[in-house]
CSV table of C-alpha atoms and ligand atoms in Angstrom, one decimal:
chain,number,residue,atom,x,y,z
W,325,MET,CA,71.4,77.9,124.5
W,326,LYS,CA,72.1,76.0,127.7
W,327,ASN,CA,69.4,76.2,130.3
W,328,ILE,CA,69.8,76.5,134.0
W,329,LEU,CA,67.2,75.9,136.8
W,330,PHE,CA,67.8,78.4,139.5
W,331,TYR,CA,66.5,77.0,142.8
W,332,ASP,CA,65.5,79.0,145.9
W,333,THR,CA,65.3,82.3,144.1
W,334,LYS,CA,64.9,85.6,146.0
W,335,PRO,CA,64.2,88.9,144.2
W,336,TYR,CA,67.7,90.2,144.8
W,337,ASP,CA,69.2,87.0,143.2
W,338,LYS,CA,67.1,87.5,140.1
W,339,GLU,CA,67.8,91.2,139.9
W,340,TYR,CA,71.6,90.6,139.8
W,341,PHE,CA,71.6,87.5,137.6
W,342,GLU,CA,69.3,89.2,135.0
W,343,LYS,CA,71.7,92.1,134.9
W,344,PHE,CA,74.7,90.1,134.0
W,345,ASN,CA,73.3,87.0,132.2
W,346,SER,CA,73.3,87.1,128.4
W,347,LYS,CA,74.2,83.5,127.5
W,348,TYR,CA,71.8,81.2,129.5
W,349,GLN,CA,68.2,80.5,129.6
W,350,ILE,CA,67.6,80.7,133.3
W,351,GLU,CA,64.3,79.5,134.8
W,352,TYR,CA,63.8,80.8,138.3
W,353,THR,CA,61.9,78.9,141.0
W,354,ASP,CA,61.5,79.8,144.6
W,355,VAL,CA,61.4,76.1,145.5
W,356,LYS,CA,64.5,74.8,147.4
W,357,LEU,CA,66.6,72.0,145.9
W,358,SER,CA,66.1,68.7,147.7
W,359,ALA,CA,65.5,65.0,146.9
W,360,LYS,CA,61.8,65.9,146.4
W,361,THR,CA,62.3,68.8,144.0
W,362,ALA,CA,65.3,67.6,142.1
W,363,VAL,CA,62.9,66.1,139.5
W,364,LEU,CA,62.0,69.7,138.4
W,365,ALA,CA,65.5,69.9,136.8
W,366,LYS,CA,64.6,67.3,134.1
W,367,GLY,CA,65.9,68.6,130.8
W,368,PHE,CA,68.1,71.3,132.3
W,369,ASP,CA,71.8,71.3,131.7
W,370,GLY,CA,72.7,72.8,135.1
W,371,VAL,CA,71.2,74.0,138.3
W,372,CYS,CA,72.1,76.9,140.5
W,373,ALA,CA,71.7,76.4,144.3
W,374,PHE,CA,72.4,78.1,147.6
W,375,VAL,CA,73.4,77.4,151.2
W,376,ASN,CA,70.2,75.9,152.5
W,377,ASP,CA,69.4,73.6,149.6
W,378,VAL,CA,69.7,70.0,150.7
W,379,ILE,CA,72.0,68.5,148.1
W,380,ASP,CA,72.3,65.0,149.5
W,381,ALA,CA,72.9,61.7,147.8
W,382,LYS,CA,69.3,61.2,146.8
W,383,ALA,CA,69.0,64.7,145.3
W,384,ILE,CA,72.2,64.2,143.4
W,385,GLU,CA,71.1,60.9,142.0
W,386,LYS,CA,67.9,62.4,140.8
W,387,LEU,CA,69.6,65.4,139.3
W,388,TYR,CA,72.0,63.0,137.5
W,389,LYS,CA,69.1,61.0,136.1
W,390,CYS,CA,67.5,64.2,134.9
W,391,GLY,CA,70.6,65.0,132.8
W,392,VAL,CA,72.0,67.8,135.0
W,393,LYS,CA,75.7,68.1,134.4
W,394,VAL,CA,76.7,70.9,136.8
W,395,ILE,CA,75.7,72.3,140.1
W,396,ALA,CA,76.6,76.0,140.3
W,397,MET,CA,76.6,77.0,143.9
W,398,ARG,CA,76.1,80.8,144.3
W,399,CYS,CA,77.9,80.8,147.7
W,400,ALA,CA,81.2,79.9,149.2
W,401,GLY,CA,80.2,77.3,151.8
W,402,TYR,CA,79.3,73.8,150.6
W,403,SER,CA,78.6,71.8,153.7
W,404,ASN,CA,75.1,71.0,152.3
W,405,ILE,CA,76.5,68.8,149.4
W,406,ASP,CA,77.2,65.1,149.4
W,407,PHE,CA,80.4,65.3,147.3
W,408,LYS,CA,81.0,61.6,147.4
W,409,ALA,CA,77.6,61.1,145.7
W,410,ALA,CA,78.4,63.8,143.1
W,411,TYR,CA,81.9,62.5,142.3
W,412,LYS,CA,82.3,61.6,138.6
W,413,LYS,CA,78.6,62.4,138.0
W,414,ILE,CA,78.0,66.1,138.4
W,415,ASN,CA,80.6,68.8,138.7
W,416,VAL,CA,80.2,71.3,141.5
W,417,VAL,CA,81.4,74.8,141.2
W,418,ARG,CA,81.1,77.6,143.7
W,419,VAL,CA,82.0,81.2,144.4
W,420,PRO,CA,84.9,81.0,146.8
W,421,ALA,CA,85.0,84.7,147.7
W,422,TYR,CA,82.6,87.5,146.8
W,423,SER,CA,82.9,90.0,149.5
W,424,PRO,CA,84.7,88.9,152.7
W,425,PHE,CA,84.2,92.6,153.7
W,426,ALA,CA,80.4,92.2,153.7
W,427,VAL,CA,80.5,89.3,156.2
W,428,ALA,CA,83.3,90.8,158.3
W,429,GLU,CA,81.5,94.2,158.5
W,430,HIS,CA,78.2,92.5,159.5
W,431,THR,CA,80.1,90.6,162.2
W,432,MET,CA,81.3,93.9,163.6
W,433,ALA,CA,77.8,95.3,163.3
W,434,LEU,CA,76.6,92.4,165.5
W,435,LEU,CA,79.4,93.1,168.0
W,436,LEU,CA,78.6,96.8,168.2
W,437,GLY,CA,74.9,96.0,168.4
W,438,ILE,CA,75.2,93.6,171.3
W,439,ASN,CA,77.8,95.6,173.2
W,440,ARG,CA,75.9,98.9,173.0
W,441,GLN,CA,72.4,97.2,172.9
W,442,ILE,CA,71.4,99.2,169.8
W,443,HIS,CA,68.4,96.8,169.3
W,444,LYS,CA,67.0,97.7,172.7
W,445,ALA,CA,67.7,101.4,172.3
W,446,TYR,CA,65.9,101.4,168.9
W,447,ASN,CA,62.8,99.9,170.5
W,448,ARG,CA,62.9,102.2,173.5
W,449,ILE,CA,63.1,105.4,171.3
W,450,LYS,CA,60.1,104.1,169.2
W,451,GLU,CA,58.1,104.1,172.4
W,452,HIS,CA,59.4,107.5,173.5
W,453,ASN,CA,61.4,105.9,176.3
W,454,PHE,CA,64.5,108.0,176.4
W,455,SER,CA,66.0,106.2,179.5
W,456,ILE,CA,69.4,104.8,179.1
W,457,VAL,CA,69.4,102.7,182.2
W,458,GLY,CA,70.5,99.1,181.5
W,459,LEU,CA,72.3,100.0,178.3
W,460,THR,CA,75.8,100.2,179.7
W,461,GLY,CA,78.3,98.7,177.3
W,462,THR,CA,82.1,98.2,177.4
W,463,ASP,CA,85.0,99.9,175.5
W,464,LEU,CA,86.1,97.5,172.8
W,465,HIS,CA,89.4,99.4,172.8
W,466,GLY,CA,92.1,97.2,174.5
W,467,LYS,CA,89.8,94.1,174.7
W,468,THR,CA,90.9,90.7,173.3
W,469,VAL,CA,89.1,89.2,170.4
W,470,GLY,CA,89.7,85.5,169.6
W,471,VAL,CA,89.2,84.7,165.9
W,472,ILE,CA,88.6,81.0,165.0
W,473,GLY,CA,89.4,80.6,161.3
W,474,THR,CA,91.7,83.2,159.8
W,475,GLY,CA,90.8,82.8,156.1
W,476,LYS,CA,89.4,85.6,153.9
W,477,ILE,CA,86.6,86.7,156.2
W,478,GLY,CA,88.5,86.1,159.5
W,479,LYS,CA,91.4,88.2,158.3
W,480,CYS,CA,89.0,91.1,157.2
W,481,PHE,CA,87.3,90.9,160.6
W,482,ILE,CA,90.7,91.0,162.3
W,483,ASN,CA,91.6,94.2,160.4
W,484,ILE,CA,88.4,95.8,161.5
W,485,CYS,CA,89.1,94.8,165.1
W,486,LYS,CA,92.6,96.2,164.9
W,487,GLY,CA,91.0,99.5,163.8
W,488,PHE,CA,89.2,99.4,167.2
W,489,CYS,CA,92.6,98.8,168.9
W,490,MET,CA,91.6,95.4,170.0
W,491,LYS,CA,94.2,92.7,170.8
W,492,VAL,CA,93.8,89.7,168.5
W,493,LEU,CA,94.3,86.0,169.3
W,494,ALA,CA,93.9,83.6,166.4
W,495,TYR,CA,93.3,79.9,166.0
W,496,ASP,CA,93.3,78.0,162.7
W,497,LEU,CA,94.0,74.5,161.6
W,498,PHE,CA,96.3,75.8,159.0
W,499,PRO,CA,97.9,79.0,160.5
W,500,ASP,CA,99.0,81.6,158.0
W,501,LYS,CA,102.6,82.2,159.0
W,502,ASN,CA,102.8,85.3,156.9
W,503,ALA,CA,99.8,87.0,158.5
W,504,GLY,CA,101.6,88.5,161.5
W,505,LEU,CA,99.0,87.0,163.8
W,506,GLU,CA,99.4,85.6,167.3
W,507,TYR,CA,98.2,82.0,166.9
W,508,VAL,CA,97.4,80.2,170.1
W,509,SER,CA,95.7,76.9,170.9
W,510,LEU,CA,91.9,76.7,170.8
W,511,ASP,CA,91.9,76.3,174.6
W,512,ASP,CA,94.1,79.4,175.1
W,513,LEU,CA,91.9,81.4,172.8
W,514,LEU,CA,88.7,80.3,174.6
W,515,LYS,CA,90.3,81.1,178.0
W,516,ASN,CA,91.7,84.6,177.2
W,517,SER,CA,89.2,86.2,174.8
W,518,ASP,CA,86.6,88.9,175.7
W,519,VAL,CA,85.0,88.4,172.3
W,520,ILE,CA,85.0,85.1,170.3
W,521,SER,CA,84.2,85.2,166.6
W,522,LEU,CA,83.8,82.1,164.4
W,523,HIS,CA,85.1,82.2,160.8
W,524,CYS,CA,85.9,78.6,160.1
W,525,PRO,CA,83.9,76.4,157.7
W,526,LEU,CA,81.5,73.7,158.9
W,527,THR,CA,83.3,70.4,158.7
W,528,GLU,CA,83.2,67.2,160.7
W,529,GLN,CA,86.0,68.7,162.9
W,530,THR,CA,84.3,72.0,163.5
W,531,ASN,CA,80.7,70.7,164.0
W,532,ARG,CA,79.7,72.0,167.4
W,533,ILE,CA,83.2,73.2,168.1
W,534,ILE,CA,81.6,75.6,170.6
W,535,ASN,CA,79.9,73.1,172.9
W,536,ALA,CA,79.4,72.8,176.7
W,537,ASP,CA,83.1,71.9,177.2
W,538,ALA,CA,84.2,75.0,175.2
W,539,PHE,CA,81.9,77.3,177.2
W,540,SER,CA,83.3,75.9,180.4
W,541,LYS,CA,86.8,77.2,179.3
W,542,MET,CA,85.6,80.7,178.4
W,543,LYS,CA,86.0,83.9,180.5
W,544,LYS,CA,82.8,84.9,182.3
W,545,GLY,CA,80.9,87.5,180.4
W,546,VAL,CA,82.3,86.8,176.9
W,547,TYR,CA,80.7,88.1,173.7
W,548,LEU,CA,80.1,85.3,171.1
W,549,LEU,CA,79.8,86.0,167.4
W,550,ASN,CA,78.9,83.5,164.7
W,551,THR,CA,78.5,84.6,161.1
W,552,SER,CA,79.9,81.4,159.7
W,553,ARG,CA,77.6,78.3,160.0
W,554,GLY,CA,75.0,77.6,162.7
W,555,ALA,CA,76.2,74.1,163.5
W,556,LEU,CA,79.5,75.4,164.8
W,557,ILE,CA,77.7,76.1,168.0
W,558,GLU,CA,75.7,73.6,170.1
W,559,THR,CA,72.7,75.9,170.7
W,560,GLU,CA,71.4,74.2,173.9
W,561,ALA,CA,74.8,74.7,175.4
W,562,LEU,CA,74.7,78.4,174.3
W,563,LEU,CA,71.4,78.8,176.0
W,564,ASP,CA,72.9,77.4,179.3
W,565,ALA,CA,75.9,79.7,178.9
W,566,LEU,CA,73.6,82.7,178.3
W,567,ASN,CA,71.6,81.8,181.4
W,568,ASP,CA,74.6,81.4,183.7
W,569,GLY,CA,76.3,84.5,182.4
W,570,THR,CA,79.3,82.8,180.8
W,571,VAL,CA,78.1,84.5,177.6
W,572,LYS,CA,77.1,88.1,178.2
W,573,ALA,CA,75.6,88.4,174.8
W,574,ALA,CA,75.6,86.7,171.4
W,575,GLY,CA,75.5,88.1,167.9
W,576,LEU,CA,74.4,85.4,165.5
W,577,ASP,CA,73.7,85.4,161.7
W,578,VAL,CA,73.3,81.7,161.5
W,579,TYR,CA,71.6,78.9,163.4
W,580,GLU,CA,72.1,75.2,163.3
W,581,GLU,CA,68.5,74.4,162.3
W,582,GLU,CA,68.0,77.4,160.1
W,583,ASN,CA,67.3,75.5,156.9
W,584,ASP,CA,63.5,75.7,156.7
W,585,LEU,CA,63.2,79.1,158.4
W,586,PHE,CA,65.9,81.6,157.4
W,587,PHE,CA,65.5,83.6,154.3
W,588,GLU,CA,61.7,83.2,154.5
W,589,ASP,CA,58.9,85.3,155.9
W,590,ASN,CA,57.5,83.1,158.6
W,591,SER,CA,55.6,86.0,160.3
W,592,ASN,CA,52.2,84.2,159.9
W,593,THR,CA,53.5,80.8,161.0
W,594,LEU,CA,53.8,79.2,164.4
W,595,ILE,CA,57.5,78.5,164.8
W,596,LYS,CA,57.8,74.9,166.1
W,597,ASP,CA,61.5,75.1,167.0
W,598,ASP,CA,61.5,75.8,170.7
W,599,VAL,CA,65.2,76.1,170.9
W,600,LEU,CA,65.1,78.9,168.3
W,601,SER,CA,62.1,80.5,170.1
W,602,LEU,CA,64.1,80.6,173.4
W,603,LEU,CA,67.1,82.1,171.6
W,604,ILE,CA,65.0,84.8,170.0
W,605,SER,CA,63.4,85.5,173.4
W,606,LYS,CA,66.7,86.5,175.0
W,607,PRO,CA,67.3,90.2,175.1
W,608,ASN,CA,71.0,89.7,174.9
W,609,VAL,CA,70.9,87.7,171.7
W,610,LEU,CA,71.0,89.6,168.4
W,611,LEU,CA,70.0,87.3,165.6
W,612,THR,CA,69.9,88.1,161.9
W,613,SER,CA,68.7,85.8,159.2
W,614,HIS,CA,71.9,84.8,157.4
W,615,GLN,CA,72.2,88.2,155.8
W,616,ALA,CA,75.9,88.9,156.5
W,617,PHE,CA,76.7,88.4,152.8
W,618,LEU,CA,74.0,90.7,151.6
W,619,THR,CA,75.6,93.8,150.0
W,620,ARG,CA,75.3,95.1,146.5
W,621,GLU,CA,79.0,94.4,145.8
W,622,ALA,CA,78.6,90.8,147.0
W,623,LEU,CA,75.5,90.1,144.9
W,624,GLU,CA,77.2,91.5,141.8
W,625,THR,CA,80.3,89.4,142.3
W,626,ILE,CA,78.2,86.3,143.1
W,627,ALA,CA,76.3,86.7,139.8
W,628,LYS,CA,79.4,87.4,137.7
W,629,ILE,CA,81.5,84.5,139.2
W,630,THR,CA,78.6,82.0,139.0
W,631,LEU,CA,78.0,82.8,135.3
W,632,SER,CA,81.7,82.6,134.5
W,633,ASN,CA,81.9,79.3,136.3
W,634,LEU,CA,79.1,78.0,134.1
W,635,ASP,CA,80.9,79.5,131.0
W,636,ALA,CA,84.1,77.6,131.9
W,637,PHE,CA,82.1,74.4,132.5
W,638,PHE,CA,80.2,74.4,129.2
W,639,ASP,CA,83.3,75.7,127.2
W,640,GLY,CA,85.3,72.7,128.5
W,641,LYS,CA,87.8,74.9,130.2
W,642,PRO,CA,89.6,74.3,133.5
W,643,LEU,CA,87.3,74.8,136.5
W,644,GLU,CA,89.2,77.0,138.9
W,645,ASN,CA,86.3,77.1,141.3
W,646,GLU,CA,85.4,73.4,141.3
W,647,VAL,CA,85.2,71.4,144.5
W,648,CYS,CA,85.0,67.6,144.7
W,649,TYR,CA,85.0,64.7,147.1
W,650,HIS,CA,88.8,64.6,147.0
W,651,CYS,CA,89.9,68.3,147.1
W,652,ASN,CA,87.0,69.6,149.2
W,653,GLY,CA,88.1,73.1,148.6
W,654,ASN,CA,91.7,73.2,149.9
W,655,ASN,CA,93.1,69.7,149.8
W,656,LEU,CA,94.2,70.0,146.2
W,657,GLU,CA,97.0,67.4,146.4
W,658,ASN,CA,94.5,64.6,146.6
W,659,CYS,CA,92.7,65.7,143.4
W,660,ILE,CA,93.6,65.5,139.7
W,661,LYS,CA,92.6,69.1,139.2
W,662,ASN,CA,96.3,70.0,139.6
W,663,GLN,CA,97.1,68.4,136.3
W,664,ASN,CA,93.8,68.3,134.4
W,665,GLY,CA,92.2,71.6,135.4
W,666,ARG,CA,89.1,69.7,136.5
W,667,CYS,CA,88.3,67.3,139.4
W,668,PHE,CA,87.2,64.6,137.0
L,1021,NAD,P1,88.2,80.6,154.0
L,1021,NAD,O1,88.3,79.2,153.4
L,1021,NAD,O2,88.9,81.7,153.4
L,1021,NAD,O3,88.7,80.5,155.5
L,1021,NAD,C1,88.4,79.5,156.4
L,1021,NAD,C2,89.5,79.3,157.4
L,1021,NAD,O4,89.1,78.4,158.4
L,1021,NAD,C3,90.8,78.8,156.8
L,1021,NAD,O5,91.9,79.6,157.2
L,1021,NAD,C4,90.9,77.4,157.3
L,1021,NAD,O6,92.3,77.0,157.4
L,1021,NAD,C5,90.2,77.5,158.6
L,1021,NAD,N1,89.8,76.2,159.2
L,1021,NAD,C6,89.4,75.1,158.5
L,1021,NAD,N2,89.1,74.1,159.4
L,1021,NAD,C7,89.4,74.6,160.6
L,1021,NAD,C8,89.3,74.1,161.9
L,1021,NAD,N3,88.9,72.8,162.1
L,1021,NAD,N4,89.6,74.9,163.0
L,1021,NAD,C9,90.0,76.2,162.8
L,1021,NAD,N5,90.1,76.7,161.5
L,1021,NAD,C10,89.8,76.0,160.5
L,1021,NAD,O7,86.7,80.9,154.2
L,1021,NAD,P2,86.0,82.3,154.3
L,1021,NAD,O8,85.7,82.9,153.0
L,1021,NAD,O9,86.8,83.2,155.3
L,1021,NAD,O10,84.6,81.9,154.9
L,1021,NAD,C11,84.5,81.4,156.2
L,1021,NAD,C12,83.1,80.9,156.5
L,1021,NAD,O11,82.2,82.0,156.5
L,1021,NAD,C13,82.6,80.0,155.3
L,1021,NAD,O12,83.0,78.6,155.5
L,1021,NAD,C14,81.1,80.1,155.5
L,1021,NAD,O13,80.6,79.1,156.3
L,1021,NAD,C15,80.9,81.5,156.2
L,1021,NAD,N6,80.2,82.4,155.4
L,1021,NAD,C16,79.1,83.0,155.9
L,1021,NAD,C17,78.4,83.9,155.1
L,1021,NAD,C18,77.1,84.6,155.7
L,1021,NAD,O14,76.4,85.3,154.9
L,1021,NAD,N7,76.8,84.5,157.0
L,1021,NAD,C19,78.8,84.3,153.8
L,1021,NAD,C20,80.0,83.7,153.4
L,1021,NAD,C21,80.7,82.8,154.1
């Protein structure tokens, strides 16, 4: 029986993997994968990791020396992996889609929350304060939403927005000509949107795509949503934009420095990240802790696809969900997976 070390385990992970696993001996640890903890994988055939594990060159070298042959990511994003270091040493598989609906619906929850200030209303009612002064929102009907990244999640979110009769502007590096969307330049999207929502991956190109320059092009009073990756936004510039009213409110599920904080109970810890503390202190910021994916359907699909990725790997079959230094998800023509079914 192959054995797998499951890093950064949360109770909901274990519940769903235990339900669907029959083939593997899985050891669960709540420790995150990093260069320091990679040594724990000695003697394991594979490891299972998540978005905030730090899978850099050092961690990969240690995993390789420990005999690990596969890293099974139980998520879609992979900006935390040094693919160059892993190439020809450890295969990396992922779950490209589990529930785009989960993330898109959470994005709309954030938009509705910041627009109608549900978080404030909830607190007021708890204190028997039934005043509605200061809670004025705006009709979303007829407003323009600019969606950056029109892949699986972006498209789901667009459909939800269309249900609210919003006008949609789209920007994507690879526009989908068959999607029936109005694609515009990034500048035009920034200039003309009442709501801006980020659904592109974190890459060198998209790192801090929303920076001071981008904020300077936005309509005054825009709503900003980010359920993608924290580093798409330069947080200090966002704080300035919130202070000067460029951004009326922000709904965020991710934060650029979230790694050591999100997913954990830090209620008895002094948070030393002053930028995050400032962000949290803003009444017009609704921040959730990277929970957009967290639905029963998504957890079930994550467990099933991760286990079937491991099956394909250990059975020597083609790895449909493999990502490598060359193909990095969608650049298949640079990768031998086309012919061989595996990246190496
Ligand atoms: P996807 O690959 O289906 O879509 C991404 C889209 O972004 C593609 O259309 C791609 O062409 C586009 N894109 C790539 N580079 C771009 C650029 N420079 N500018 C504009 N567009 C660009 O991915 P998806 O499944 O829709 O997921 C989107 C992102 O959502 C993931 O990368 C991940 O970071 C994030 N995510 C977050 C959660 C969460 O719980 N918060 C869960 C899953 C995914």
